[in-house]
mmCIF file of C-alpha atoms in Angstrom:
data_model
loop_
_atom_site.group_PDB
_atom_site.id
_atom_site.type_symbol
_atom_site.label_atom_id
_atom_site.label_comp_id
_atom_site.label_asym_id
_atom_site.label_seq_id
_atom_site.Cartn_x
_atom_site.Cartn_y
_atom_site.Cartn_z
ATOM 1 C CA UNK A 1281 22.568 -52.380 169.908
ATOM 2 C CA UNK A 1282 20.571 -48.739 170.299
ATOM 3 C CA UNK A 1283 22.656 -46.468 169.209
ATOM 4 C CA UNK A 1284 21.093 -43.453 171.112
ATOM 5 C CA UNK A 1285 20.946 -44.555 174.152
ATOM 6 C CA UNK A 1286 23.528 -44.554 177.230
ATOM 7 C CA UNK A 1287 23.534 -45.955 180.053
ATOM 8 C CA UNK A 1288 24.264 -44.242 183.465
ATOM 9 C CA UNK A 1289 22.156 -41.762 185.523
ATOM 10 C CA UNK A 1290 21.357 -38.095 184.752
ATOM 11 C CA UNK A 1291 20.171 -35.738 186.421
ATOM 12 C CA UNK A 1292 16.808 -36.328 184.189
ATOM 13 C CA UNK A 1293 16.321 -39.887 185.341
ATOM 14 C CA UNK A 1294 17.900 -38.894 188.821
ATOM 15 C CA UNK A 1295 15.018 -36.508 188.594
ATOM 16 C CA UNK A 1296 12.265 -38.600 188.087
ATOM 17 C CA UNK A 1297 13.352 -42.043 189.501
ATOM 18 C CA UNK A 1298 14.289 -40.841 193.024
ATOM 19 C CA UNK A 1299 12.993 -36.897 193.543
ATOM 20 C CA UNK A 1300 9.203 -37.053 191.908
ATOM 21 C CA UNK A 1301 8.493 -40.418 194.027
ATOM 22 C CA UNK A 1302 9.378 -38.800 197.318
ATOM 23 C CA UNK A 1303 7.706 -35.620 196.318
ATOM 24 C CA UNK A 1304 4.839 -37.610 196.030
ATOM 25 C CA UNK A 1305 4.604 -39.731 199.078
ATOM 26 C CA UNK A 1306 5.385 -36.309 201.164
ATOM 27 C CA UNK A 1307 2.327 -34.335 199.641
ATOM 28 C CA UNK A 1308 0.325 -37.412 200.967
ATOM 29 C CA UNK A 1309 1.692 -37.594 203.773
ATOM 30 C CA UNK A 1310 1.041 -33.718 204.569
ATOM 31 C CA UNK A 1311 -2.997 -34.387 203.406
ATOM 32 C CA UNK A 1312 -3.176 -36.858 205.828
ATOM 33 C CA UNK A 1313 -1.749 -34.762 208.474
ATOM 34 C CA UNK A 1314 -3.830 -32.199 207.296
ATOM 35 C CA UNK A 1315 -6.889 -34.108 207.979
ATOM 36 C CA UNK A 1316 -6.058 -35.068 211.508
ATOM 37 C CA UNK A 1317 -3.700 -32.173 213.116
ATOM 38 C CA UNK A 1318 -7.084 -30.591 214.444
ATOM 39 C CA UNK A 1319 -8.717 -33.404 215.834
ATOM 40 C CA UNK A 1320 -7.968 -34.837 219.454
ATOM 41 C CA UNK A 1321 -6.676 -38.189 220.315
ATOM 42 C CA UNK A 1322 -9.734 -39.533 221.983
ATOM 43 C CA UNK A 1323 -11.679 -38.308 218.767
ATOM 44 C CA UNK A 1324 -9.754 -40.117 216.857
ATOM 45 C CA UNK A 1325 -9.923 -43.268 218.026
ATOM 46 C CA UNK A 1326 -13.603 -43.524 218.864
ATOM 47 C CA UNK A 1327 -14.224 -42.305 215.250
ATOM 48 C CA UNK A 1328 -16.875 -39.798 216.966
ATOM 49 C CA UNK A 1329 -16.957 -36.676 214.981
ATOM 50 C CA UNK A 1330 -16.892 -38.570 211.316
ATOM 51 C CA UNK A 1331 -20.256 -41.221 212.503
ATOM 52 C CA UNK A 1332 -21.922 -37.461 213.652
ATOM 53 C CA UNK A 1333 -21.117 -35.529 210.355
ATOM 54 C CA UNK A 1334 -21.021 -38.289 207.959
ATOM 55 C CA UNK A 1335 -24.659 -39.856 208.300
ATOM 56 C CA UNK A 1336 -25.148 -39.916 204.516
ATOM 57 C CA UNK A 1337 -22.021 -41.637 203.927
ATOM 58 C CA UNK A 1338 -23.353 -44.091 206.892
ATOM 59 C CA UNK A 1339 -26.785 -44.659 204.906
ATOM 60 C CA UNK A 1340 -25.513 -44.880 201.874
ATOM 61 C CA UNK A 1341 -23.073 -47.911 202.200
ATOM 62 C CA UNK A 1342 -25.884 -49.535 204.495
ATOM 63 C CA UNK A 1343 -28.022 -49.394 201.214
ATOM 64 C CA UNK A 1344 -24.911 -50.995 198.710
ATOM 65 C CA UNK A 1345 -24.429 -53.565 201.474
ATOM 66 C CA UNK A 1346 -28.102 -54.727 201.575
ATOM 67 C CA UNK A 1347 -27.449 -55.383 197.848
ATOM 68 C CA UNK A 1348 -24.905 -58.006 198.939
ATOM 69 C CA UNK A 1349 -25.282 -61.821 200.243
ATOM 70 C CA UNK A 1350 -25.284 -61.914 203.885
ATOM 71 C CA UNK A 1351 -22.186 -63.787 204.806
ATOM 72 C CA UNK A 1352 -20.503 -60.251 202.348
ATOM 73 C CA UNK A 1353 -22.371 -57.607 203.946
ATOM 74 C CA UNK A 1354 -20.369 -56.983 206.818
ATOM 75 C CA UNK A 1355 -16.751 -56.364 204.865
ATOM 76 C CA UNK A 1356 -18.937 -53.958 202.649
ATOM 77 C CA UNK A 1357 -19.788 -51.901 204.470
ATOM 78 C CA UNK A 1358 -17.185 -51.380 206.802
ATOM 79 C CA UNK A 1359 -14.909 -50.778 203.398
ATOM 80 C CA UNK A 1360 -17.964 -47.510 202.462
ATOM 81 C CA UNK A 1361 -17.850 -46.065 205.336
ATOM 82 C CA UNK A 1362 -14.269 -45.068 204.753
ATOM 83 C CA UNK A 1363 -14.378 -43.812 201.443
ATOM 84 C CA UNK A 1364 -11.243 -42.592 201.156
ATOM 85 C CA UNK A 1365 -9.492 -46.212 202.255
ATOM 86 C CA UNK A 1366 -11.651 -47.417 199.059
ATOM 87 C CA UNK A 1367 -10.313 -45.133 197.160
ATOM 88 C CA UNK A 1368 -6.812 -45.116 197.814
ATOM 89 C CA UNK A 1369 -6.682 -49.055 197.798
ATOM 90 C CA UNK A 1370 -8.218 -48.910 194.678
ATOM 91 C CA UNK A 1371 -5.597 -46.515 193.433
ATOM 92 C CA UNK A 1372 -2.268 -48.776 195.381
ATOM 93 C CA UNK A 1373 -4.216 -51.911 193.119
ATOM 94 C CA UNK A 1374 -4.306 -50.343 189.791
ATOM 95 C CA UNK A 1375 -0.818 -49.217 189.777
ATOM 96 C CA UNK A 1376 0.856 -52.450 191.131
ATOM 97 C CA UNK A 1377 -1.012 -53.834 188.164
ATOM 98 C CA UNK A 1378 -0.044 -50.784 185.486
ATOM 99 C CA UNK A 1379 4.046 -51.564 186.930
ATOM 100 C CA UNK A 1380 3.798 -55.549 186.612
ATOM 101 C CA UNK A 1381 2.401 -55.018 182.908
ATOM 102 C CA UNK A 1382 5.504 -52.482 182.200
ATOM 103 C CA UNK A 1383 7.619 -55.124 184.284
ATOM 104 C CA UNK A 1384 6.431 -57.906 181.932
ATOM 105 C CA UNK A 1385 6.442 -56.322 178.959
ATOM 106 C CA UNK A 1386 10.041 -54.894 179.236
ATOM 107 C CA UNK A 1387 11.073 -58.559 179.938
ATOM 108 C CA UNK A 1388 9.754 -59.920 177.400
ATOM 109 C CA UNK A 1389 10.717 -57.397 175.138
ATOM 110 C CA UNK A 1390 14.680 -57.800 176.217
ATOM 111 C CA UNK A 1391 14.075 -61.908 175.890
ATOM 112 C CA UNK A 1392 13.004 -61.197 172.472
ATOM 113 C CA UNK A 1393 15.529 -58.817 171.327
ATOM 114 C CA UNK A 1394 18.506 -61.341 172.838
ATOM 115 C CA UNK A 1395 17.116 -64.342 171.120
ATOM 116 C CA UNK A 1396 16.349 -62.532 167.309
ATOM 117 C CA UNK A 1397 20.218 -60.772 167.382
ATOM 118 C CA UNK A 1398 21.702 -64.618 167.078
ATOM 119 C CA UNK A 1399 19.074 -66.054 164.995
ATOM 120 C CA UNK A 1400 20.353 -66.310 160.999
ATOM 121 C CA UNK A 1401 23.466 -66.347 162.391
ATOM 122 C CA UNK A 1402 25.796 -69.279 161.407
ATOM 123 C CA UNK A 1403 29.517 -68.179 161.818
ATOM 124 C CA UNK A 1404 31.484 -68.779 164.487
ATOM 125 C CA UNK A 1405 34.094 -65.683 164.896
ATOM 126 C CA UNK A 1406 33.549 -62.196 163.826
ATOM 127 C CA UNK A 1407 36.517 -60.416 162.319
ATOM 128 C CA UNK A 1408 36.258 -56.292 162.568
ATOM 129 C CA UNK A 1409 39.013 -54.611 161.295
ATOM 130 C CA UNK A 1410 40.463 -51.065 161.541
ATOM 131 C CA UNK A 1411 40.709 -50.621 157.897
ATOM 132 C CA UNK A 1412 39.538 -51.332 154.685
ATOM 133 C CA UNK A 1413 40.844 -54.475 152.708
ATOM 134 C CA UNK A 1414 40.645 -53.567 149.193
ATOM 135 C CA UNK A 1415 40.658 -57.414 148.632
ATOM 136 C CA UNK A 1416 40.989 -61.086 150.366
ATOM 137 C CA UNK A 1417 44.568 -62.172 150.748
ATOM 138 C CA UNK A 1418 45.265 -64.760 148.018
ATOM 139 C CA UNK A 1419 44.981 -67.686 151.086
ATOM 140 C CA UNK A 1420 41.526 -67.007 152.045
ATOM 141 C CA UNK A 1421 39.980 -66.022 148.604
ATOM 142 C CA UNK A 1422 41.533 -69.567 147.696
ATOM 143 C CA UNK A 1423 39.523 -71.365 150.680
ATOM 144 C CA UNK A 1424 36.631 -69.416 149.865
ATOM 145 C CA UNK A 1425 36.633 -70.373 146.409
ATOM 146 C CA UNK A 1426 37.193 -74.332 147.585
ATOM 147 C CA UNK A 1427 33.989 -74.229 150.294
ATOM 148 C CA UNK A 1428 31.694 -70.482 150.124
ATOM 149 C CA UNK A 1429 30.309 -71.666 153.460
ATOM 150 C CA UNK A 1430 33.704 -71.226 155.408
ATOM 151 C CA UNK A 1431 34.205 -67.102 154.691
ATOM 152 C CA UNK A 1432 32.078 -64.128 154.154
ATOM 153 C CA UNK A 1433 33.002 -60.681 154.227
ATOM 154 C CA UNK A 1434 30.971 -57.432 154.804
ATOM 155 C CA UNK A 1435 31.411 -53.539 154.439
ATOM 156 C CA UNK A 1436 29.698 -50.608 156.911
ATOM 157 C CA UNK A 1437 29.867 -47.042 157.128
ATOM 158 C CA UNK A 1438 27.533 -44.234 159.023
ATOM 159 C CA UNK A 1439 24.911 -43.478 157.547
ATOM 160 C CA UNK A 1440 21.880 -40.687 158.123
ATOM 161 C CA UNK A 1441 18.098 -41.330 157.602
ATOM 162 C CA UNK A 1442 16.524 -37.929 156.494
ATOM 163 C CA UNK A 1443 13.222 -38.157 158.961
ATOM 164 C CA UNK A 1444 11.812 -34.583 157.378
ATOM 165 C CA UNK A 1445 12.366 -32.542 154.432
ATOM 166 C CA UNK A 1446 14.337 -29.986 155.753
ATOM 167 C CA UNK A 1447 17.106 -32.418 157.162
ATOM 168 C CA UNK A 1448 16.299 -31.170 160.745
ATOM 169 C CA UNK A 1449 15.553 -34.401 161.660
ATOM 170 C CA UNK A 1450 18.520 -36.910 161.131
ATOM 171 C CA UNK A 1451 18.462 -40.820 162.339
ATOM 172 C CA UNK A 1452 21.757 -41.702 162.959
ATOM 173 C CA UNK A 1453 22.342 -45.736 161.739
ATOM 174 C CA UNK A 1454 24.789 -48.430 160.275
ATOM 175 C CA UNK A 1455 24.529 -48.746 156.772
ATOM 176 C CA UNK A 1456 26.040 -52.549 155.827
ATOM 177 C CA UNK A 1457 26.299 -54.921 153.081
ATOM 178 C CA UNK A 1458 27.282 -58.557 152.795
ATOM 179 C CA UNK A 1459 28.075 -60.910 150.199
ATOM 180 C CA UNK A 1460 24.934 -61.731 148.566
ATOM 181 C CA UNK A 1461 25.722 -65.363 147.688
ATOM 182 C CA UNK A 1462 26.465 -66.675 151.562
ATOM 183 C CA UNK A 1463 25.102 -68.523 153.838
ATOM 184 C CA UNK A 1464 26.969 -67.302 156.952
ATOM 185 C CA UNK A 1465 24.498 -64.054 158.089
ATOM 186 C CA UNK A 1466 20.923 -64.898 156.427
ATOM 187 C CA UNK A 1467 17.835 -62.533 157.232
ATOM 188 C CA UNK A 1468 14.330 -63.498 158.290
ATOM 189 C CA UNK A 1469 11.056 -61.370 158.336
ATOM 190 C CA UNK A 1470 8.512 -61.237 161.077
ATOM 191 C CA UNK A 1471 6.974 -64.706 159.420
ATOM 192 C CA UNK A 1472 10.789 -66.256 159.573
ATOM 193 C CA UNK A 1473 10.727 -66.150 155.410
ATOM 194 C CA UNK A 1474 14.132 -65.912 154.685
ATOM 195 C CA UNK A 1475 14.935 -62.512 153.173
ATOM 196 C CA UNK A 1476 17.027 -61.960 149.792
ATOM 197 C CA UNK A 1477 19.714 -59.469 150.486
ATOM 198 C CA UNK A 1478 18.817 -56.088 148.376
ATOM 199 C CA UNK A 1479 18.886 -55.458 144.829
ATOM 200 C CA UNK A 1480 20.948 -52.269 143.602
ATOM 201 C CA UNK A 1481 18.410 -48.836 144.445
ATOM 202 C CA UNK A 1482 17.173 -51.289 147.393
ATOM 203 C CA UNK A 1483 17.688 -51.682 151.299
ATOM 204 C CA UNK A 1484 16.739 -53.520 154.090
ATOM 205 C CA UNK A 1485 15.753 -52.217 157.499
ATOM 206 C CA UNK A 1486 15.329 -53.504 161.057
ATOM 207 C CA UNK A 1487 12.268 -54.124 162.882
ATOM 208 C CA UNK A 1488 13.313 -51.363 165.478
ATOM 209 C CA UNK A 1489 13.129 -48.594 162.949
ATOM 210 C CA UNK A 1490 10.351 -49.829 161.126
ATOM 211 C CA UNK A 1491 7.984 -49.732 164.602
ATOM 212 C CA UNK A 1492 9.568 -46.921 165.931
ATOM 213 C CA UNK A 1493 9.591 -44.113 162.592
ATOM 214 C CA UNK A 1494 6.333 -45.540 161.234
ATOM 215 C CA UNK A 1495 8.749 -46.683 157.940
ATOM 216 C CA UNK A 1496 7.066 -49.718 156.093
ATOM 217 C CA UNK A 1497 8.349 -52.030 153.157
ATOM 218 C CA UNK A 1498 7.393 -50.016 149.432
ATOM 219 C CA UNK A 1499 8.218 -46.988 151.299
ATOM 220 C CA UNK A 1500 10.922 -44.335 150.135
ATOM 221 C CA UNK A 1501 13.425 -43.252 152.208
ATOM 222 C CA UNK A 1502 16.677 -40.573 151.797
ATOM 223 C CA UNK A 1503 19.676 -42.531 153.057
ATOM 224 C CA UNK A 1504 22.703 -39.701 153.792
ATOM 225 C CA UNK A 1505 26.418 -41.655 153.454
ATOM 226 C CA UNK A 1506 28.615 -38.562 154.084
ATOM 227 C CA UNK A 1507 27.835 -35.744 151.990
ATOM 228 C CA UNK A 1508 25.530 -37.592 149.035
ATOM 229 C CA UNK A 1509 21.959 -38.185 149.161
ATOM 230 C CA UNK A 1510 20.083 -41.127 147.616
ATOM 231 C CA UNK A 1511 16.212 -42.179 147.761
ATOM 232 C CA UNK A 1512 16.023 -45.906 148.256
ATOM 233 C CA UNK A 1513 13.401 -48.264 148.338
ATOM 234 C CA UNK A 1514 12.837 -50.885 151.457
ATOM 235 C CA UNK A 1515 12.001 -53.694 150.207
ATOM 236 C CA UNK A 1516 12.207 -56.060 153.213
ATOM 237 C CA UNK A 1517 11.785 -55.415 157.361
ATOM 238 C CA UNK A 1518 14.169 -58.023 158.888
ATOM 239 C CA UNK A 1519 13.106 -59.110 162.241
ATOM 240 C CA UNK A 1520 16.845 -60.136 163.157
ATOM 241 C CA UNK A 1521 18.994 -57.291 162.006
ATOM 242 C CA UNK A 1522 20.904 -55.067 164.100
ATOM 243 C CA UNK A 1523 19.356 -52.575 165.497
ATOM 244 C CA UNK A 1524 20.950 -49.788 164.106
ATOM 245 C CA UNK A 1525 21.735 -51.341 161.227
ATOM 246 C CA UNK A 1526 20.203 -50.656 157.131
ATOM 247 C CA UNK A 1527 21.714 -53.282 154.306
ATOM 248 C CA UNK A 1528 22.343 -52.336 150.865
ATOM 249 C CA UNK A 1529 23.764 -54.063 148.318
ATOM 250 C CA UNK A 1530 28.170 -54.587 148.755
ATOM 251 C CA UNK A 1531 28.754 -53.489 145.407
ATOM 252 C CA UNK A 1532 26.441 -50.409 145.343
ATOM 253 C CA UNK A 1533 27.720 -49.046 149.027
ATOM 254 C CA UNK A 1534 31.552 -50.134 147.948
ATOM 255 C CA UNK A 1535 31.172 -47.694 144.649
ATOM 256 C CA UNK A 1536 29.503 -44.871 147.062
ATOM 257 C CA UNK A 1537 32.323 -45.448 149.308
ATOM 258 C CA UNK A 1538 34.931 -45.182 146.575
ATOM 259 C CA UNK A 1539 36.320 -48.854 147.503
ATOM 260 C CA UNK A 1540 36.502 -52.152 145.252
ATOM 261 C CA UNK A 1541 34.154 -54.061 144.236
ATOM 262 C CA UNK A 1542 35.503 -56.735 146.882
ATOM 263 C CA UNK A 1543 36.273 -54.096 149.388
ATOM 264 C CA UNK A 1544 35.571 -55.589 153.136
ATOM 265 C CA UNK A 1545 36.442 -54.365 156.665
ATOM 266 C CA UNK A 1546 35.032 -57.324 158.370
ATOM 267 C CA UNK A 1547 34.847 -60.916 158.121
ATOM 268 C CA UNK A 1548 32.408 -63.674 159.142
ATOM 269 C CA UNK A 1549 33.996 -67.342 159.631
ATOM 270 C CA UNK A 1550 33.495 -70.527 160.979
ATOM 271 C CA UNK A 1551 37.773 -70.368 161.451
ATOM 272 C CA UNK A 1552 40.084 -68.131 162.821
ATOM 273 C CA UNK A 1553 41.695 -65.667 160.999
ATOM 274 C CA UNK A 1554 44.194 -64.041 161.106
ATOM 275 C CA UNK A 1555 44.354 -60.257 160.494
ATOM 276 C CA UNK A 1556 46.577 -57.372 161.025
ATOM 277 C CA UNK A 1557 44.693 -54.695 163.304
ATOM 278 C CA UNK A 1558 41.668 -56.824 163.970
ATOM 279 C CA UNK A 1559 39.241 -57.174 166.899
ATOM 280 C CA UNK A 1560 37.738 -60.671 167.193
ATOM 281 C CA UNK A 1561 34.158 -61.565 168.465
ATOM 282 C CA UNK A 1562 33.414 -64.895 169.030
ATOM 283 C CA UNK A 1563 30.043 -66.073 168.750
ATOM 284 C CA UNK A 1564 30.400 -67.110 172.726
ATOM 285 C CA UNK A 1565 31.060 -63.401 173.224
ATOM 286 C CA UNK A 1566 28.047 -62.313 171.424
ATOM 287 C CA UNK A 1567 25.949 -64.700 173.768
ATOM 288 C CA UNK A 1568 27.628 -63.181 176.726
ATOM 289 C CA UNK A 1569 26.919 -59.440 175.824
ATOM 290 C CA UNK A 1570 23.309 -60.071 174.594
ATOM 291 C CA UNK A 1571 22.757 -61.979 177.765
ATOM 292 C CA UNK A 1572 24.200 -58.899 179.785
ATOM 293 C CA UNK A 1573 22.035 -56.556 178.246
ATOM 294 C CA UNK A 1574 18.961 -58.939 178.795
ATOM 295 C CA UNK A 1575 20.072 -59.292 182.777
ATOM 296 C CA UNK A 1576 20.048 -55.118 182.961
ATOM 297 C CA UNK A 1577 17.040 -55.275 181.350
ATOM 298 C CA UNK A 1578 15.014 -57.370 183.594
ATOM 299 C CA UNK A 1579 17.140 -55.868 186.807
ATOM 300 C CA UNK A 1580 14.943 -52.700 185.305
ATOM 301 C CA UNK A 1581 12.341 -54.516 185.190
ATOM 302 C CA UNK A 1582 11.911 -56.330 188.799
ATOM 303 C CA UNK A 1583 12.753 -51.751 189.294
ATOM 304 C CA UNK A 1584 9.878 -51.076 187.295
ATOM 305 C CA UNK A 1585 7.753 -53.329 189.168
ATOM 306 C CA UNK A 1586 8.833 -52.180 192.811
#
């Protein structure tokens, strides 16, 4: 998921979402006053004073309407005559159209997300663990050795993208790595190629950060894990990764991160497992909470759209 952002209401979005609408709708509701607090009530409804002072206006949409067929001339020109009707239906029309594009574009967008964080994903449980497992226990490195396609394991750690030289600008992400032989967690580009995972010096990003920091594959980038510093080269933008997620190779991140070589604080199975200080995720759950995030996102939407 997006690491930067929270849910919940500030006084920012309280700000904007409830306060700058009604501030708004009462300016135009004082212009209209403004135009009609002088003007009596039998004025007003015979529409005197505007057909004496607004004979231009009266010519003018006479002229447009000629231009129309017959059986069209009539709604024309009563719609010039009050220009400022025209204008402020034309206004109500092109925002309900600028809000249903937003509407249908952030639903779309949510759909999209949902269905790309499950694709390339063929486990069945997801095994996070408090701590770091310097190695399998002797039981599941056996079954792993017997059938590869039953266990994989992974390692993470935070990670910083330096945005600028001066390290002013810091992207905060999930640096991973899996077990490059496995079949379990596979990556696909924006053509659904499968992706290789990285080579040693390599990584691979997510869509997200590609489109959103202008990063593209060939490109350099200075990955921060804790205090050291190293220039890496993306060679792949996955169109299913995490979101805030950048893999490396296992071995490479588990020698920056002073582990084993077989280091692993999670596991990916098609079994359960069994491990000490462990929180399971099954794929069921991940369903659930991707489908969760896409229901708040098109509750924003059908928002958006009001």
């Amino acid at each position: 998921m997006i690491e930067e952002v929270q849910k919940g209401v500030s006084v920012t979005t309280l700000g904007i979402g409830l306060f700058v609408p009604c501030l708004v709708f009462l300016v135009l509701t004082y212009m209209m006053y403004g135009m009609i607090r002088k003007k009596e009530t039998a004025v007003l409804i015979t529409d005197a004073s505007n057909r004496s002072g607004n004979l231009k206006v009266l010519r003018m949409a006479d002229r447009v309407s000629a231009l129309f067929p017959k059986k069209q001339r009539m709604p024309v020109r009563l719609a010039l005559r009050n220009l400022v009707a025209l204008v402020l239906l034309l206004l109500s029309i092109l925002i309900l159209l600028v809000m249903f594009n937003l509407a249908y574009a952030l639903n779309r967008s949510s759909v999209y997300v949902s269905e790309s964080q499950m694709e390339g994903r063929n486990y069945a449980y997801e095994i996070q663990l408090d701590t770091v497992k310097q190695q399998l226990p002797e039981d599941l490195a056996n079954q792993k050795a017997e059938n590869s396609g039953m266990y994989t394991t992974y390692s993470k750690s935070d990670c910083e993208i330096q945005l600028d030289r001066n390290k002013k600008e810091m992207l905060h992400q999930t640096v991973g790595a899996f077990d490059a032989k496995q079949t379990m967690f596979e990556l696909f580009d924006q053509n659904g190629s499968q992706i290789g995972f990285p080579k040693e010096g390599e990584v691979v990003i997510s869509e997200h950060i590609s489109e959103t920091y202008g990063i593209r594959k060939e490109d350099r980038i200075r990955l921060w894990i804790g205090e050291k510093a190293f220039d890496l080269k993306v060679c792949a933008i996955a169109e299913n990764a995490e979101t805030n997620w950048i893999y490396m190779q296992k071995e490479q991140l588990n020698q920056i991160l002073g582990y084993s070589e077989k280091a692993y604080c999670g596991i990916l199975s098609n079994a359960a497992v069994l491990e000490e200080n462990a929180h399971v995720v099954t794929r069921e759950e991940r369903e659930a909470m991707l489908k969760r995030n896409t229901v708040s996102n098109q509750i924003s939407a059908v928002i958006c759209e009001v």
